[in-house]
Amino acid sequence: MTTSVTTQLLDAAAQGLEIFDLGRTLTVGMPQSPNHPAYWHAMPRRHGDMTRGDGGSAANDMISMGTHVGTHVDALAHVSQDGKLYGDVDAYDAQVGGKFVEHGAHTIEPMVRRGVLLDVPGTLGVGRLEPGQEITVDDLKATLEKQGTEIREGDVVLVRSGWGQHFDNGDGDTYRGLSTGVPGVSDSGATFLADFGIHATGADTIAYEQLKPGAGHGLLPAHRVLLVERGIYIIEAMDLEKLAAGLAGSSYEFLFVMSPLKFFGATGSPVRPLAVVGA
């Protein structure tokens, strides 16, 4: 059986695959949540600083950043509610020593799973959603029906709002939405998706939330539902525009591939998710 499945995978790769890169390029000054240390890149050694006897030289880099900057996945240690993490783990005790042994990013297994895209603007007939607009349960149901999409247990569900266009256009202030708000699911939408038994869910916004105008990032009810109550991973700041265009009129399903960095005890990890379909 193992040989047969492996042969099928190799045959599929040989026949040709189309890969959609869902990760954002990390650049100094890119839009991010103000709650996290910014991305910074420097070159402590440049070509010519040290030249070998044969004329060769090497350059190298160093980076610093928060683990929730750029496209990233939230570990279950990221959010607590009333002092508890997922599984009724005491949040204070779990962080003693400066790392989360039980729910840290190193515990997130690589994901090779069925993925589905919910293109909400496509269903509503708009290019992108409005600032602070809630993606309601009715919106999610309508999208599933219009696309003919089925959510199965263990899936990774990606929710497109179109808000990633502001990232693409370099409009970082609007993308952050600290004053204008950001569209997204609320606790009811998160509960609706969680009830399918999904493994993870992601969005093209800076936070997987409906951020109301002027409210900033002070309240995160969808995080509470997904991370604390259900143990479902969250992926944020994804690039979903090309994927939505590529899947338009199809089944909106794909092979989702993602592997977090094994930062021991961390609350999240930068990621570069991929959506793979037949060419």
mmCIF file of C-alpha atoms in Angstrom:
data_model
loop_
_atom_site.group_PDB
_atom_site.id
_atom_site.type_symbol
_atom_site.label_atom_id
_atom_site.label_comp_id
_atom_site.label_asym_id
_atom_site.label_seq_id
_atom_site.Cartn_x
_atom_site.Cartn_y
_atom_site.Cartn_z
ATOM 1 C CA MET A 1 0.000 0.000 0.000
ATOM 2 C CA THR A 2 2.791 2.406 0.932
ATOM 3 C CA THR A 3 4.597 1.720 -2.333
ATOM 4 C CA SER A 4 1.385 2.231 -4.288
ATOM 5 C CA VAL A 5 0.643 5.604 -2.681
ATOM 6 C CA THR A 6 4.244 6.750 -3.098
ATOM 7 C CA THR A 7 4.096 5.773 -6.770
ATOM 8 C CA GLN A 8 0.905 7.802 -7.186
ATOM 9 C CA LEU A 9 2.570 10.822 -5.600
ATOM 10 C CA LEU A 10 5.620 10.531 -7.838
ATOM 11 C CA ASP A 11 3.439 10.043 -10.902
ATOM 12 C CA ALA A 12 1.434 13.158 -10.032
ATOM 13 C CA ALA A 13 4.638 15.174 -9.691
ATOM 14 C CA ALA A 14 5.934 13.834 -13.001
ATOM 15 C CA GLN A 15 2.711 14.798 -14.783
ATOM 16 C CA GLY A 16 3.100 18.373 -13.602
ATOM 17 C CA LEU A 17 1.906 20.381 -10.624
ATOM 18 C CA GLU A 18 1.002 24.031 -10.163
ATOM 19 C CA ILE A 19 2.204 25.490 -6.892
ATOM 20 C CA PHE A 20 0.721 28.630 -5.379
ATOM 21 C CA ASP A 21 3.020 30.328 -2.881
ATOM 22 C CA LEU A 22 0.836 31.615 -0.044
ATOM 23 C CA GLY A 23 3.639 33.226 1.949
ATOM 24 C CA ARG A 24 4.587 36.893 2.011
ATOM 25 C CA THR A 25 8.098 38.067 1.196
ATOM 26 C CA LEU A 26 9.800 39.272 4.376
ATOM 27 C CA THR A 27 11.043 42.842 3.947
ATOM 28 C CA VAL A 28 12.135 45.570 6.333
ATOM 29 C CA GLY A 29 9.197 47.921 6.939
ATOM 30 C CA MET A 30 6.481 45.499 5.791
ATOM 31 C CA PRO A 31 3.079 45.917 7.489
ATOM 32 C CA GLN A 32 2.719 44.018 10.734
ATOM 33 C CA SER A 33 0.933 44.116 14.047
ATOM 34 C CA PRO A 34 2.434 46.719 16.396
ATOM 35 C CA ASN A 35 2.275 44.100 19.162
ATOM 36 C CA HIS A 36 5.307 42.231 17.817
ATOM 37 C CA PRO A 37 9.002 43.035 17.209
ATOM 38 C CA ALA A 38 9.571 44.190 13.639
ATOM 39 C CA TYR A 39 11.486 42.261 10.997
ATOM 40 C CA TRP A 40 15.061 43.431 10.482
ATOM 41 C CA HIS A 41 17.737 42.143 8.134
ATOM 42 C CA ALA A 42 21.410 43.025 8.175
ATOM 43 C CA MET A 43 24.641 41.754 6.622
ATOM 44 C CA PRO A 44 27.443 41.574 9.187
ATOM 45 C CA ARG A 45 29.823 40.329 6.497
ATOM 46 C CA ARG A 46 29.845 41.525 2.901
ATOM 47 C CA HIS A 47 31.795 40.359 -0.120
ATOM 48 C CA GLY A 48 35.277 41.826 0.080
ATOM 49 C CA ASP A 49 35.336 42.205 3.863
ATOM 50 C CA MET A 50 37.446 39.060 3.949
ATOM 51 C CA THR A 51 38.999 37.610 0.821
ATOM 52 C CA ARG A 52 40.523 34.139 0.676
ATOM 53 C CA GLY A 53 43.858 33.425 -0.924
ATOM 54 C CA ASP A 54 42.116 32.121 -4.055
ATOM 55 C CA GLY A 55 40.152 35.361 -4.469
ATOM 56 C CA GLY A 56 36.864 34.057 -3.108
ATOM 57 C CA SER A 57 34.783 35.731 -0.445
ATOM 58 C CA ALA A 58 31.482 35.109 1.320
ATOM 59 C CA ALA A 59 28.639 37.243 2.604
ATOM 60 C CA ASN A 60 26.290 36.341 5.433
ATOM 61 C CA ASP A 61 23.221 37.695 7.159
ATOM 62 C CA MET A 62 21.409 38.006 10.420
ATOM 63 C CA ILE A 63 17.706 38.629 10.985
ATOM 64 C CA SER A 64 15.601 39.572 13.975
ATOM 65 C CA MET A 65 11.828 39.452 14.125
ATOM 66 C CA GLY A 66 8.850 38.485 16.179
ATOM 67 C CA THR A 67 7.405 35.061 15.461
ATOM 68 C CA HIS A 68 4.062 36.647 14.513
ATOM 69 C CA VAL A 69 5.428 38.866 11.736
ATOM 70 C CA GLY A 70 4.818 38.180 8.058
ATOM 71 C CA THR A 71 3.012 34.983 7.131
ATOM 72 C CA HIS A 72 3.029 32.896 10.308
ATOM 73 C CA VAL A 73 1.231 30.216 12.281
ATOM 74 C CA ASP A 74 -0.002 30.671 15.838
ATOM 75 C CA ALA A 75 0.964 27.923 18.249
ATOM 76 C CA LEU A 76 -1.568 26.932 20.902
ATOM 77 C CA ALA A 77 0.570 28.792 23.457
ATOM 78 C CA HIS A 78 -0.163 32.136 21.781
ATOM 79 C CA VAL A 79 -3.472 33.033 23.455
ATOM 80 C CA SER A 80 -4.951 32.234 26.848
ATOM 81 C CA GLN A 81 -8.396 32.817 28.303
ATOM 82 C CA ASP A 82 -8.999 33.297 32.014
ATOM 83 C CA GLY A 83 -5.499 32.014 32.695
ATOM 84 C CA LYS A 84 -5.865 28.826 30.658
ATOM 85 C CA LEU A 85 -4.412 27.513 27.412
ATOM 86 C CA TYR A 86 -5.954 24.769 25.284
ATOM 87 C CA GLY A 87 -6.589 21.599 27.231
ATOM 88 C CA ASP A 88 -7.063 23.497 30.510
ATOM 89 C CA VAL A 89 -3.315 24.070 30.785
ATOM 90 C CA ASP A 90 -2.378 26.776 33.296
ATOM 91 C CA ALA A 91 -0.921 29.583 31.176
ATOM 92 C CA TYR A 92 1.264 31.053 33.912
ATOM 93 C CA ASP A 93 2.813 27.739 34.917
ATOM 94 C CA ALA A 94 3.337 26.768 31.276
ATOM 95 C CA GLN A 95 5.541 29.794 30.586
ATOM 96 C CA VAL A 96 7.865 29.406 33.565
ATOM 97 C CA GLY A 97 11.410 29.322 32.222
ATOM 98 C CA GLY A 98 10.509 31.524 29.257
ATOM 99 C CA LYS A 99 9.278 28.783 26.940
ATOM 100 C CA PHE A 100 6.159 26.692 26.371
ATOM 101 C CA VAL A 101 7.198 23.059 26.475
ATOM 102 C CA GLU A 102 3.704 21.642 25.906
ATOM 103 C CA HIS A 103 2.098 24.041 23.401
ATOM 104 C CA GLY A 104 5.121 25.669 21.752
ATOM 105 C CA ALA A 105 5.719 26.009 18.025
ATOM 106 C CA HIS A 106 7.967 22.937 18.058
ATOM 107 C CA THR A 107 4.867 20.814 18.744
ATOM 108 C CA ILE A 108 3.146 21.831 15.480
ATOM 109 C CA GLU A 109 3.560 18.923 13.094
ATOM 110 C CA PRO A 110 4.240 19.575 9.394
ATOM 111 C CA MET A 111 0.941 19.858 7.525
ATOM 112 C CA VAL A 112 0.282 17.927 4.315
ATOM 113 C CA ARG A 113 -3.489 17.996 4.200
ATOM 114 C CA ARG A 114 -6.525 18.705 2.072
ATOM 115 C CA GLY A 115 -7.006 22.450 1.835
ATOM 116 C CA VAL A 116 -10.041 24.437 0.763
ATOM 117 C CA LEU A 117 -10.409 28.108 -0.084
ATOM 118 C CA LEU A 118 -13.502 30.090 0.837
ATOM 119 C CA ASP A 119 -13.532 33.074 -1.519
ATOM 120 C CA VAL A 120 -16.016 35.293 0.314
ATOM 121 C CA PRO A 121 -15.686 38.397 -1.942
ATOM 122 C CA GLY A 122 -16.225 36.147 -4.946
ATOM 123 C CA THR A 123 -19.501 34.976 -3.442
ATOM 124 C CA LEU A 124 -20.622 38.486 -2.535
ATOM 125 C CA GLY A 125 -19.691 39.858 -5.948
ATOM 126 C CA VAL A 126 -17.093 42.380 -4.759
ATOM 127 C CA GLY A 127 -13.348 42.767 -5.207
ATOM 128 C CA ARG A 128 -12.684 42.860 -1.481
ATOM 129 C CA LEU A 129 -14.625 43.271 1.724
ATOM 130 C CA GLU A 130 -15.125 46.559 3.543
ATOM 131 C CA PRO A 131 -13.039 47.748 6.516
ATOM 132 C CA GLY A 132 -14.255 46.080 9.691
ATOM 133 C CA GLN A 133 -16.831 43.958 7.840
ATOM 134 C CA GLU A 134 -17.832 40.752 9.567
ATOM 135 C CA ILE A 135 -17.609 37.536 7.594
ATOM 136 C CA THR A 136 -20.789 36.028 8.951
ATOM 137 C CA VAL A 137 -21.870 32.428 9.232
ATOM 138 C CA ASP A 138 -24.339 33.130 6.424
ATOM 139 C CA ASP A 139 -21.463 34.417 4.271
ATOM 140 C CA LEU A 140 -19.491 31.232 4.914
ATOM 141 C CA LYS A 141 -22.505 29.015 4.195
ATOM 142 C CA ALA A 142 -23.282 30.935 0.994
ATOM 143 C CA THR A 143 -19.657 30.573 -0.130
ATOM 144 C CA LEU A 144 -19.676 26.829 0.463
ATOM 145 C CA GLU A 145 -22.899 26.501 -1.504
ATOM 146 C CA LYS A 146 -21.852 28.739 -4.403
ATOM 147 C CA GLN A 147 -18.480 27.048 -4.774
ATOM 148 C CA GLY A 148 -19.851 23.556 -4.233
ATOM 149 C CA THR A 149 -17.165 23.167 -1.584
ATOM 150 C CA GLU A 150 -17.219 20.577 1.180
ATOM 151 C CA ILE A 151 -15.287 20.989 4.426
ATOM 152 C CA ARG A 152 -14.053 17.688 5.868
ATOM 153 C CA GLU A 153 -12.600 16.769 9.218
ATOM 154 C CA GLY A 154 -8.886 17.510 9.357
ATOM 155 C CA ASP A 155 -8.949 20.090 6.561
ATOM 156 C CA VAL A 156 -7.092 23.387 6.419
ATOM 157 C CA VAL A 157 -9.627 26.095 5.556
ATOM 158 C CA LEU A 158 -8.395 29.391 4.095
ATOM 159 C CA VAL A 159 -10.724 32.397 4.147
ATOM 160 C CA ARG A 160 -10.152 35.126 1.555
ATOM 161 C CA SER A 161 -11.374 38.648 2.294
ATOM 162 C CA GLY A 162 -9.435 40.422 -0.466
ATOM 163 C CA TRP A 163 -7.762 42.556 2.205
ATOM 164 C CA GLY A 164 -4.371 41.241 1.132
ATOM 165 C CA GLN A 165 -4.588 43.607 -1.847
ATOM 166 C CA HIS A 166 -3.569 46.409 0.518
ATOM 167 C CA PHE A 167 -0.395 44.485 1.371
ATOM 168 C CA ASP A 168 0.317 44.009 -2.336
ATOM 169 C CA ASN A 169 -0.236 47.720 -3.011
ATOM 170 C CA GLY A 170 2.076 48.836 -0.225
ATOM 171 C CA ASP A 171 -0.732 50.412 1.776
ATOM 172 C CA GLY A 172 0.501 49.202 5.126
ATOM 173 C CA ASP A 173 -1.618 51.521 7.269
ATOM 174 C CA THR A 174 -4.844 50.290 5.693
ATOM 175 C CA TYR A 175 -3.686 46.675 5.861
ATOM 176 C CA ARG A 176 -3.049 47.018 9.593
ATOM 177 C CA GLY A 177 -6.443 48.674 9.975
ATOM 178 C CA LEU A 178 -5.741 50.125 13.400
ATOM 179 C CA SER A 179 -8.197 52.978 12.804
ATOM 180 C CA THR A 180 -10.225 51.754 9.826
ATOM 181 C CA GLY A 181 -10.759 48.149 10.915
ATOM 182 C CA VAL A 182 -10.149 44.879 9.078
ATOM 183 C CA PRO A 183 -12.699 42.365 7.737
ATOM 184 C CA GLY A 184 -12.794 38.867 9.155
ATOM 185 C CA VAL A 185 -14.686 36.197 11.009
ATOM 186 C CA SER A 186 -15.968 36.776 14.521
ATOM 187 C CA ASP A 187 -16.388 34.172 17.243
ATOM 188 C CA SER A 188 -19.533 32.833 15.550
ATOM 189 C CA GLY A 189 -17.762 32.319 12.232
ATOM 190 C CA ALA A 190 -14.826 30.670 13.975
ATOM 191 C CA THR A 191 -17.200 28.358 15.846
ATOM 192 C CA PHE A 192 -18.967 27.439 12.595
ATOM 193 C CA LEU A 193 -15.682 26.400 10.976
ATOM 194 C CA ALA A 194 -14.387 24.655 14.101
ATOM 195 C CA ASP A 195 -17.506 22.476 14.242
ATOM 196 C CA PHE A 196 -16.330 20.733 11.059
ATOM 197 C CA GLY A 197 -13.336 19.395 13.001
ATOM 198 C CA ILE A 198 -10.763 21.272 10.927
ATOM 199 C CA HIS A 199 -7.048 21.120 11.742
ATOM 200 C CA ALA A 200 -6.132 24.721 10.905
ATOM 201 C CA THR A 201 -7.536 27.827 9.296
ATOM 202 C CA GLY A 202 -5.931 30.884 7.749
ATOM 203 C CA ALA A 203 -6.710 34.281 6.289
ATOM 204 C CA ASP A 204 -5.180 37.068 4.215
ATOM 205 C CA THR A 205 -5.439 39.603 7.046
ATOM 206 C CA ILE A 206 -3.003 40.731 9.709
ATOM 207 C CA ALA A 207 -5.084 38.978 12.362
ATOM 208 C CA TYR A 208 -7.610 36.185 11.916
ATOM 209 C CA GLU A 209 -10.373 38.392 13.277
ATOM 210 C CA GLN A 210 -13.016 40.939 12.476
ATOM 211 C CA LEU A 211 -11.281 44.098 13.711
ATOM 212 C CA LYS A 212 -13.870 46.838 14.073
ATOM 213 C CA PRO A 213 -12.973 50.440 13.128
ATOM 214 C CA GLY A 214 -11.018 52.127 15.899
ATOM 215 C CA ALA A 215 -10.876 48.986 18.057
ATOM 216 C CA GLY A 216 -7.333 47.990 17.135
ATOM 217 C CA HIS A 217 -6.186 44.512 18.158
ATOM 218 C CA GLY A 218 -7.575 44.677 21.682
ATOM 219 C CA LEU A 219 -10.154 41.882 21.379
ATOM 220 C CA LEU A 220 -9.485 38.542 19.674
ATOM 221 C CA PRO A 221 -12.579 36.337 20.104
ATOM 222 C CA ALA A 222 -11.852 34.126 17.090
ATOM 223 C CA HIS A 223 -8.427 33.364 18.561
ATOM 224 C CA ARG A 224 -10.109 32.339 21.794
ATOM 225 C CA VAL A 225 -12.462 29.959 20.002
ATOM 226 C CA LEU A 226 -9.854 28.408 17.746
ATOM 227 C CA LEU A 227 -6.686 28.283 19.819
ATOM 228 C CA VAL A 228 -7.964 28.021 23.387
ATOM 229 C CA GLU A 229 -11.292 26.214 23.097
ATOM 230 C CA ARG A 230 -10.740 23.979 20.059
ATOM 231 C CA GLY A 231 -6.993 23.545 19.604
ATOM 232 C CA ILE A 232 -7.089 24.682 15.958
ATOM 233 C CA TYR A 233 -4.031 26.420 14.496
ATOM 234 C CA ILE A 234 -4.324 29.885 12.924
ATOM 235 C CA ILE A 235 -2.296 31.092 9.919
ATOM 236 C CA GLU A 236 -2.227 34.837 9.270
ATOM 237 C CA ALA A 237 -1.053 37.370 6.663
ATOM 238 C CA MET A 238 -1.397 34.890 3.806
ATOM 239 C CA ASP A 239 -1.264 35.763 0.106
ATOM 240 C CA LEU A 240 -4.510 34.353 -1.303
ATOM 241 C CA GLU A 241 -5.066 36.503 -4.404
ATOM 242 C CA LYS A 242 -3.315 34.309 -6.977
ATOM 243 C CA LEU A 243 -4.801 31.179 -5.444
ATOM 244 C CA ALA A 244 -8.332 32.595 -5.701
ATOM 245 C CA ALA A 245 -7.767 33.546 -9.342
ATOM 246 C CA GLY A 246 -6.252 30.157 -10.131
ATOM 247 C CA LEU A 247 -9.071 28.182 -8.525
ATOM 248 C CA ALA A 248 -11.942 30.294 -9.847
ATOM 249 C CA GLY A 249 -14.663 28.033 -11.209
ATOM 250 C CA SER A 250 -13.013 24.881 -9.847
ATOM 251 C CA SER A 251 -13.650 22.829 -6.740
ATOM 252 C CA TYR A 252 -11.564 25.238 -4.607
ATOM 253 C CA GLU A 253 -9.656 22.326 -3.087
ATOM 254 C CA PHE A 254 -5.927 21.629 -3.155
ATOM 255 C CA LEU A 255 -3.092 19.908 -1.354
ATOM 256 C CA PHE A 256 -1.945 22.177 1.475
ATOM 257 C CA VAL A 257 1.708 21.922 2.505
ATOM 258 C CA MET A 258 3.281 23.831 5.391
ATOM 259 C CA SER A 259 6.071 23.171 7.885
ATOM 260 C CA PRO A 260 6.684 25.557 10.796
ATOM 261 C CA LEU A 261 10.193 26.169 12.052
ATOM 262 C CA LYS A 262 10.830 24.112 15.179
ATOM 263 C CA PHE A 263 11.349 27.020 17.561
ATOM 264 C CA PHE A 264 11.332 25.272 20.919
ATOM 265 C CA GLY A 265 8.756 26.771 23.248
ATOM 266 C CA ALA A 266 7.818 29.662 20.941
ATOM 267 C CA THR A 267 4.287 31.045 20.558
ATOM 268 C CA GLY A 268 4.424 30.989 16.759
ATOM 269 C CA SER A 269 6.575 30.524 13.696
ATOM 270 C CA PRO A 270 7.105 32.161 10.304
ATOM 271 C CA VAL A 271 5.870 29.854 7.538
ATOM 272 C CA ARG A 272 5.745 29.603 3.744
ATOM 273 C CA PRO A 273 2.541 27.671 2.974
ATOM 274 C CA LEU A 274 1.967 26.115 -0.441
ATOM 275 C CA ALA A 275 -1.220 25.147 -2.270
ATOM 276 C CA VAL A 276 -0.590 22.386 -4.824
ATOM 277 C CA VAL A 277 -2.935 21.466 -7.681
ATOM 278 C CA GLY A 278 -2.619 19.545 -10.914
ATOM 279 C CA ALA A 279 -1.151 21.558 -13.783
#
